[in-house]
Backbone as CSV, one residue per row, in Angstrom:
resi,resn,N_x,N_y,N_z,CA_x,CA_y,CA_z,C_x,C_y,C_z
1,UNK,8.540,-16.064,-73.390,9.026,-15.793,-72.053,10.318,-16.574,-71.850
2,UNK,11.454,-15.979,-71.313,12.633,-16.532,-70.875,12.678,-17.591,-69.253
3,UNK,13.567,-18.232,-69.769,13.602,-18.843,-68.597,13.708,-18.317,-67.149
4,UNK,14.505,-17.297,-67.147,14.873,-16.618,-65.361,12.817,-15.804,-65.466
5,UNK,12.650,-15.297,-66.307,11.229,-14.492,-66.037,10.175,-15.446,-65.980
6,UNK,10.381,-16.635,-66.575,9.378,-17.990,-65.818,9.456,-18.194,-64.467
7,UNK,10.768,-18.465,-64.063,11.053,-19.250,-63.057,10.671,-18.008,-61.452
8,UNK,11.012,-16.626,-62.221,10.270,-15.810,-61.100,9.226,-15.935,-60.565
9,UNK,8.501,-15.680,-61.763,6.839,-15.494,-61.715,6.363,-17.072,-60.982
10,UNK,7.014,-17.785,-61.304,6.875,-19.341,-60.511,7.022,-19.119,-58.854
11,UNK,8.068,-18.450,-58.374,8.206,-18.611,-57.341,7.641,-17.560,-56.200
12,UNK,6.667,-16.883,-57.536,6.034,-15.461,-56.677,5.131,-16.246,-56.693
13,UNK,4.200,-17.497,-57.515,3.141,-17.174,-57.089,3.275,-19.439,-56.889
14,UNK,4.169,-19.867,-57.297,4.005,-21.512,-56.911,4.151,-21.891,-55.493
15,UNK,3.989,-20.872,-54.309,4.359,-21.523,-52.727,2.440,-21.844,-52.371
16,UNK,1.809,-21.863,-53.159,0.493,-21.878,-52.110,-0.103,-22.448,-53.668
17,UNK,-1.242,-23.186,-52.962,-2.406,-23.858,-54.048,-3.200,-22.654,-55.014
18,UNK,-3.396,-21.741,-54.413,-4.493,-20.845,-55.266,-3.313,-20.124,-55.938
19,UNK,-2.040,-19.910,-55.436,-0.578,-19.219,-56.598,-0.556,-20.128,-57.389
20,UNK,-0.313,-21.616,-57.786,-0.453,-22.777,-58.269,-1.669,-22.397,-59.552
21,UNK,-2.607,-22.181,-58.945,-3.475,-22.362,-59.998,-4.044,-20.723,-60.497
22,UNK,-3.324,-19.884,-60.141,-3.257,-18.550,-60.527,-2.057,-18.815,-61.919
23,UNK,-0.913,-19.326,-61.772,0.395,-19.330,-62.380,-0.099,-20.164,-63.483
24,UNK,-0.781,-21.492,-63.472,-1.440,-22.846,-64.397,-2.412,-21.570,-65.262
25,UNK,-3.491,-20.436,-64.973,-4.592,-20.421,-65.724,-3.493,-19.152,-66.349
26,UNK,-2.497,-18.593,-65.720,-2.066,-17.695,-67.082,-1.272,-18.102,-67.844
27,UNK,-0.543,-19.076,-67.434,0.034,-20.466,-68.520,-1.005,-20.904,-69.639
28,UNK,-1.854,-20.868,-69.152,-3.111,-21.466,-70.085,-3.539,-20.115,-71.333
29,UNK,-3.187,-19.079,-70.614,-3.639,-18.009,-71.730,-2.311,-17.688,-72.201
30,UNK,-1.256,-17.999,-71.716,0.081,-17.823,-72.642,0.124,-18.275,-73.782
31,UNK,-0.163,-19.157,-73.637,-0.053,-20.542,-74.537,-1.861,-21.376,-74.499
32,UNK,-2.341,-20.742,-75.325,-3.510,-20.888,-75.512,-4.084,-22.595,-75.613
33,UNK,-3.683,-23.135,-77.047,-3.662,-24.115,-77.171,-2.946,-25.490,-76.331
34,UNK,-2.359,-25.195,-75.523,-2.169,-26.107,-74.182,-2.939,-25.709,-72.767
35,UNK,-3.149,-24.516,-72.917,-4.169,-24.164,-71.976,-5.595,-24.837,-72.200
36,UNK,-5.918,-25.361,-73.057,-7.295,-26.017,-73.392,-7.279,-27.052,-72.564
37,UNK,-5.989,-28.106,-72.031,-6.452,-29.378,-71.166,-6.386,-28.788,-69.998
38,UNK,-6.479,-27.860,-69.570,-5.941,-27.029,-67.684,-5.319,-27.616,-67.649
39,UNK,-4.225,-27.666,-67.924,-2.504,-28.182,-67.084,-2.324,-27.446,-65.787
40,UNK,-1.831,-28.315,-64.797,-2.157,-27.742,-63.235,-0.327,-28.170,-63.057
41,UNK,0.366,-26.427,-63.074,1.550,-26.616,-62.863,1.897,-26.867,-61.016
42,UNK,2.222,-28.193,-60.665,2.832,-28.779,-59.825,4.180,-28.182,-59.581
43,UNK,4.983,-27.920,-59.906,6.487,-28.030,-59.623,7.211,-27.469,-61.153
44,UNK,8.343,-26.603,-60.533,8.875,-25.639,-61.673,10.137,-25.219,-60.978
45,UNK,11.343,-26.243,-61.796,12.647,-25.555,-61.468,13.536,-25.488,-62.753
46,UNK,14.118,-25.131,-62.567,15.323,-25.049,-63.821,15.675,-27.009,-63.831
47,UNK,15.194,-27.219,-65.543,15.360,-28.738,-65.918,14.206,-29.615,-65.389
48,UNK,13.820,-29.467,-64.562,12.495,-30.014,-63.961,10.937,-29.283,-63.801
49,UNK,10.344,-29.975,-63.877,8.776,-29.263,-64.043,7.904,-30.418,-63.649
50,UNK,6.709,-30.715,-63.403,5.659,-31.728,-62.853,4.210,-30.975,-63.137
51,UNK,3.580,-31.457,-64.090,2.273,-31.289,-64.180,0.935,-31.866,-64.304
52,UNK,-0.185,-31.409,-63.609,-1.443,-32.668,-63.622,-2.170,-32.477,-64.348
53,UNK,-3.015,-33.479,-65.035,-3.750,-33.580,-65.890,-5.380,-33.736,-65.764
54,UNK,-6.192,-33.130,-65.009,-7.525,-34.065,-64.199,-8.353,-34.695,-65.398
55,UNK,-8.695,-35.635,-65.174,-9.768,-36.532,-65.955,-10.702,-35.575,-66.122
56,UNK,-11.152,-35.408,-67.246,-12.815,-34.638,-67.623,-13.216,-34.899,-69.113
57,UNK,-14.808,-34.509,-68.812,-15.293,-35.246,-70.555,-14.473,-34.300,-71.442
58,UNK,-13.689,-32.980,-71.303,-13.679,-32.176,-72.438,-12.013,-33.152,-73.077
59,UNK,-11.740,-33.962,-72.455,-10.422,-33.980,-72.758,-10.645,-35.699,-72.702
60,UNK,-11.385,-36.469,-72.863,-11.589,-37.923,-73.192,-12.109,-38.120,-74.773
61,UNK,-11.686,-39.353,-75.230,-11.901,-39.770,-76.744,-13.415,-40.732,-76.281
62,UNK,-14.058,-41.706,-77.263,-15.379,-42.218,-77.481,-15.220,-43.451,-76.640
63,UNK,-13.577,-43.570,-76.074,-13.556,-45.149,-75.118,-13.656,-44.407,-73.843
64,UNK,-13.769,-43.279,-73.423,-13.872,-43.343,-72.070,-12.503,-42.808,-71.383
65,UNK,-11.422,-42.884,-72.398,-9.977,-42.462,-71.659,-9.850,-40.983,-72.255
66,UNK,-8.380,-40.607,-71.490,-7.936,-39.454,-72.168,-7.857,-39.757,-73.783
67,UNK,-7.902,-38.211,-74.299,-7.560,-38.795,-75.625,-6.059,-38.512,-75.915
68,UNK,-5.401,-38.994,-76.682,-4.394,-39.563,-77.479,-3.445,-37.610,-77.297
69,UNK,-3.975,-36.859,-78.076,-3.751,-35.770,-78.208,-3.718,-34.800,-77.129
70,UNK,-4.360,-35.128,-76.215,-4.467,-34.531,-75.112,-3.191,-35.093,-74.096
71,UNK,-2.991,-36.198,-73.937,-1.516,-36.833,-73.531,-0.358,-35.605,-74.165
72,UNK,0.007,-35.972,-75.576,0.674,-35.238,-76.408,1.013,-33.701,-75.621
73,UNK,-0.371,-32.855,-75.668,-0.411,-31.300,-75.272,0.551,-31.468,-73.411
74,UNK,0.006,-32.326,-72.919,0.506,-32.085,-71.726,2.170,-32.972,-71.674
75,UNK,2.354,-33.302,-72.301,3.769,-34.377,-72.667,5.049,-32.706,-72.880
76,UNK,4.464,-32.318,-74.028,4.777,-31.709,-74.751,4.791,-30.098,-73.719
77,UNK,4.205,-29.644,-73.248,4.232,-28.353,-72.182,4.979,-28.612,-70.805
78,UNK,4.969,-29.712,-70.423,5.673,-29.936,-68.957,7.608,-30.207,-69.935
79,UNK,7.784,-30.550,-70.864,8.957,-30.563,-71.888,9.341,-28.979,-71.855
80,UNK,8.615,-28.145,-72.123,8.907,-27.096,-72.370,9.148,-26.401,-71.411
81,UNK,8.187,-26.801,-70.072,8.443,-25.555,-68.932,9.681,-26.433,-68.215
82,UNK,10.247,-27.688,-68.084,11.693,-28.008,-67.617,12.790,-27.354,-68.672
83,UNK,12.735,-27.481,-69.413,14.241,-27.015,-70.606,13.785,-25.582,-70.712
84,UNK,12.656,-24.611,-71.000,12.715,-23.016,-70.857,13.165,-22.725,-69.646
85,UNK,13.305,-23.528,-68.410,13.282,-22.757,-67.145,14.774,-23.042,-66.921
86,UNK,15.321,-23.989,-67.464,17.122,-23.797,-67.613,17.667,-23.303,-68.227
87,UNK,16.922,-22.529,-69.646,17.640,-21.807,-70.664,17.939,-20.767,-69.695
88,UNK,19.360,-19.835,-70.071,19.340,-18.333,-69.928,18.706,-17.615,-71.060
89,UNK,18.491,-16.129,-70.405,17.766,-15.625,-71.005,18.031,-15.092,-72.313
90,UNK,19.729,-15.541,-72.907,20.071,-15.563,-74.416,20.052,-16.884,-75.681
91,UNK,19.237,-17.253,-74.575,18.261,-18.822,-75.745,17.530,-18.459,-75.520
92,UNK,16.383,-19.504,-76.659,15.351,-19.711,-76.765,14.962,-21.137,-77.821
93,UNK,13.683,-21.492,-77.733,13.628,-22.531,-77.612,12.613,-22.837,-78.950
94,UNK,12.108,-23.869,-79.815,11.129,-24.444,-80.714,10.649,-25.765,-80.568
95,UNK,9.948,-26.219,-80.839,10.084,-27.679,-80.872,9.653,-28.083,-82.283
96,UNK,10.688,-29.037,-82.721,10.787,-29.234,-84.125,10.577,-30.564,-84.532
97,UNK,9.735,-31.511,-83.167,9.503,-32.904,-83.718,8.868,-33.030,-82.195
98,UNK,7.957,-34.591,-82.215,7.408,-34.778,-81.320,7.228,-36.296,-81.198
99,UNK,7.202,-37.352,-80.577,6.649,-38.863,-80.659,6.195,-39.321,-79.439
100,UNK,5.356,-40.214,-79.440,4.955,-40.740,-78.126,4.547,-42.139,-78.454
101,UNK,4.755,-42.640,-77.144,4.374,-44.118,-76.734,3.193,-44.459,-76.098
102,UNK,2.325,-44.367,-76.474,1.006,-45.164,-75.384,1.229,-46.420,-75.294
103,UNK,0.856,-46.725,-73.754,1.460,-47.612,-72.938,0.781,-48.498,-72.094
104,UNK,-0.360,-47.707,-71.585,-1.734,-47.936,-71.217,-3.117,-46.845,-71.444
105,UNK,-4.060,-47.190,-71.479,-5.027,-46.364,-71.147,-5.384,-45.596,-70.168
106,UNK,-5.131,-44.164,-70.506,-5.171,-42.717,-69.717,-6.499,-43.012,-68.959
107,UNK,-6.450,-43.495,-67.687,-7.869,-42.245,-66.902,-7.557,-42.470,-66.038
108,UNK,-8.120,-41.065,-65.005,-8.210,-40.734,-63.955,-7.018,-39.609,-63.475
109,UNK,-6.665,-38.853,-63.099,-5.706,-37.810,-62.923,-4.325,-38.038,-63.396
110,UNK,-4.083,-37.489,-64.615,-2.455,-38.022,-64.461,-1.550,-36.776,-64.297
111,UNK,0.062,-37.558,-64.242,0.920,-36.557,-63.674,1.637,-36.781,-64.759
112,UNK,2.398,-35.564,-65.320,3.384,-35.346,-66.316,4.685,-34.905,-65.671
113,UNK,5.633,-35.858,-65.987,7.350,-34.860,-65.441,8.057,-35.060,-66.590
114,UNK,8.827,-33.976,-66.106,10.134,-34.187,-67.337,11.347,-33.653,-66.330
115,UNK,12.121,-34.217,-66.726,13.873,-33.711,-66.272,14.530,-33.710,-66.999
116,UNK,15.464,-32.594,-67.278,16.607,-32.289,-68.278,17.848,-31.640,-67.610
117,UNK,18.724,-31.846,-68.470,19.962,-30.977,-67.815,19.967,-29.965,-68.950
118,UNK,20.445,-28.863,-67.886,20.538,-27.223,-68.955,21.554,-27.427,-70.351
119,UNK,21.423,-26.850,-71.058,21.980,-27.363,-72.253,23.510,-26.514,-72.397
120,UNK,23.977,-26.295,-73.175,25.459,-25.430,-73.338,24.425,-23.656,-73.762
121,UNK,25.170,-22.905,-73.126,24.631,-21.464,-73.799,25.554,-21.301,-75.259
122,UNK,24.481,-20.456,-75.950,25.099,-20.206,-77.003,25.033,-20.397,-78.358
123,UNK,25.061,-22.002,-78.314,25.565,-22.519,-79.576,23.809,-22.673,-79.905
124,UNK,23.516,-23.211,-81.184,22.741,-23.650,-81.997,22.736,-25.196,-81.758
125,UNK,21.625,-25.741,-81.182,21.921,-27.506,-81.470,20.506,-27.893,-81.300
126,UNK,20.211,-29.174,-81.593,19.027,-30.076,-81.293,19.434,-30.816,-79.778
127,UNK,18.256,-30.906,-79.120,17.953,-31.270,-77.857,16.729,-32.524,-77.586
128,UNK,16.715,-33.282,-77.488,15.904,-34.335,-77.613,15.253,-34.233,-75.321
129,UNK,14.419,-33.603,-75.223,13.557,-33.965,-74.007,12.482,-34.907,-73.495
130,UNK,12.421,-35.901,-72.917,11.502,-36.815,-72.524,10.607,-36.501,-71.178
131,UNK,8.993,-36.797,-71.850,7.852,-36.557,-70.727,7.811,-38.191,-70.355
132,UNK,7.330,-38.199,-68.948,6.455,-39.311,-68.653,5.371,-39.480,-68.202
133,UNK,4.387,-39.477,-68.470,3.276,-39.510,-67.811,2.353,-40.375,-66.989
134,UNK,2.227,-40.430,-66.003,1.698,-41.498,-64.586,0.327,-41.028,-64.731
135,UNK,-0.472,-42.873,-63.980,-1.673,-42.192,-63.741,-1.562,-42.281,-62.239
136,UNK,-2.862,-42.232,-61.438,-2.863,-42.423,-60.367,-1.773,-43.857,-59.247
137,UNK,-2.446,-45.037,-59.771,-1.385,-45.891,-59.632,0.101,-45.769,-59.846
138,UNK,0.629,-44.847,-60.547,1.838,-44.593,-60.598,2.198,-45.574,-62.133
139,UNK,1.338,-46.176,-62.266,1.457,-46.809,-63.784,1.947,-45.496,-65.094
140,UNK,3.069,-45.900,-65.659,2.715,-44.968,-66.975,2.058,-45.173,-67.563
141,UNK,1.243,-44.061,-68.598,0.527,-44.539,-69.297,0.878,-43.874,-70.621
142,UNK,1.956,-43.196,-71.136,2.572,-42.840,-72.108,4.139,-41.928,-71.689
143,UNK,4.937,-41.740,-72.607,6.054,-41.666,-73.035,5.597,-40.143,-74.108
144,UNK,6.607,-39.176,-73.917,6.411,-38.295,-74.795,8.141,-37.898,-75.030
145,UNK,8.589,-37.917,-76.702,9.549,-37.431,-76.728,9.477,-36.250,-77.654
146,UNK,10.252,-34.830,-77.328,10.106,-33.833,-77.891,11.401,-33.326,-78.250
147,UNK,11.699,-33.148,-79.730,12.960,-32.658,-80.266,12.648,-30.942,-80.492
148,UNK,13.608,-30.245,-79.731,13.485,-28.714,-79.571,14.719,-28.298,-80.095
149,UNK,14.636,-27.567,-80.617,15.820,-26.704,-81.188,16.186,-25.838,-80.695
150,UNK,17.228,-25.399,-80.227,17.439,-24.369,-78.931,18.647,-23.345,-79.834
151,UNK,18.504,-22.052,-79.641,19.564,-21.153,-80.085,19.681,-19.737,-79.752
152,UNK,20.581,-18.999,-79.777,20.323,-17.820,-79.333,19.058,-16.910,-79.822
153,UNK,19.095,-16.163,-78.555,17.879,-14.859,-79.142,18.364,-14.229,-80.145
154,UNK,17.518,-13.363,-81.477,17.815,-12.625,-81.897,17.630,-11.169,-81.328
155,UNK,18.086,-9.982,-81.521,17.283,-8.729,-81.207,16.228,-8.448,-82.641
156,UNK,15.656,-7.311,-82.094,14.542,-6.778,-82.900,15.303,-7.132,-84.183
157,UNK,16.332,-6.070,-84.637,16.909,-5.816,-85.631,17.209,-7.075,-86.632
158,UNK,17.411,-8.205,-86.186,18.001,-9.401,-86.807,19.085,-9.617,-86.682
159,UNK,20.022,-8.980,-86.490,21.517,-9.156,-86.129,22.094,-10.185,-84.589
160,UNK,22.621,-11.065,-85.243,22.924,-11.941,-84.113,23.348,-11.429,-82.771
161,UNK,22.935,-11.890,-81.648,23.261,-11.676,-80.297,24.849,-12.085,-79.971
């Protein structure tokens, strides 16, 4: 999905709580494998995005916190829906590296943001995007950095755009 056809579908259905979590559960079947922690899309603009994380057993390790990987998935998707929602719709996007910082121990609801500035159209380059993730206290409790590779669309055919 392109960025302007994200950012629609965001604003048809992100003004009300049940659009919120209508927009989060087909996010979740877009993208299957980040759909597994329910990421609860908060906020969606071009470069910016905000997403919550709720505490539950399916998504805690054997200490009682989030687990490690589950940080990561939501680090890593709130990265993607700020920088897809600034691409035009002749990029597109990969992510070709990933690192994170744990900082404290995950529990209890956390919030994921990321902010980016739109990148140049066009060209081919690496893009380095940073998550942060808060818990309730507003404490971080990890750092997510995601290297995406951004470049034009191809068409069907293969022939450059």
């Amino acid at each position: 999905m392109n960025g302007p056809t994200l950012l629609a579908r965001w604003r048809k259905l992100g003004t009300s709580p049940l659009g919120r979590a209508m927009f989060s559960r087909a996010l979740g079947a877009a993208v299957p494998y980040s759909g597994t922690v329910r990421p609860r899309v908060l906020e969606l603009e071009a470069g910016r995005a905000r997403v919550e994380l709720r505490d539950r057993r399916r998504v805690r390790n054997h200490l009682g916190s989030i687990h490690a990987i589950a940080l990561v998935n939501v680090g890593e998707l709130v990265s993607g829906l700020a920088l897809i929602a600034a691409l035009p719709p002749t990029m597109r996007g990969i992510v070709r590296g990933l690192s994170v910082e744990y900082l404290k121990k995950a529990r209890g609801t956390l919030t994921a943001t990321c902010e980016c500035a739109p990148p140049p159209e066009g060209e081919s380059l690496d893009e380095e995007v940073v998550a942060h993730i808060h818990d309730a206290e507003g404490d971080e409790v990890a750092t997510v950095r995601v290297q995406w590779r951004l470049g034009p669309v191809k068409p069907k055919d293969g022939a450059p755009r």
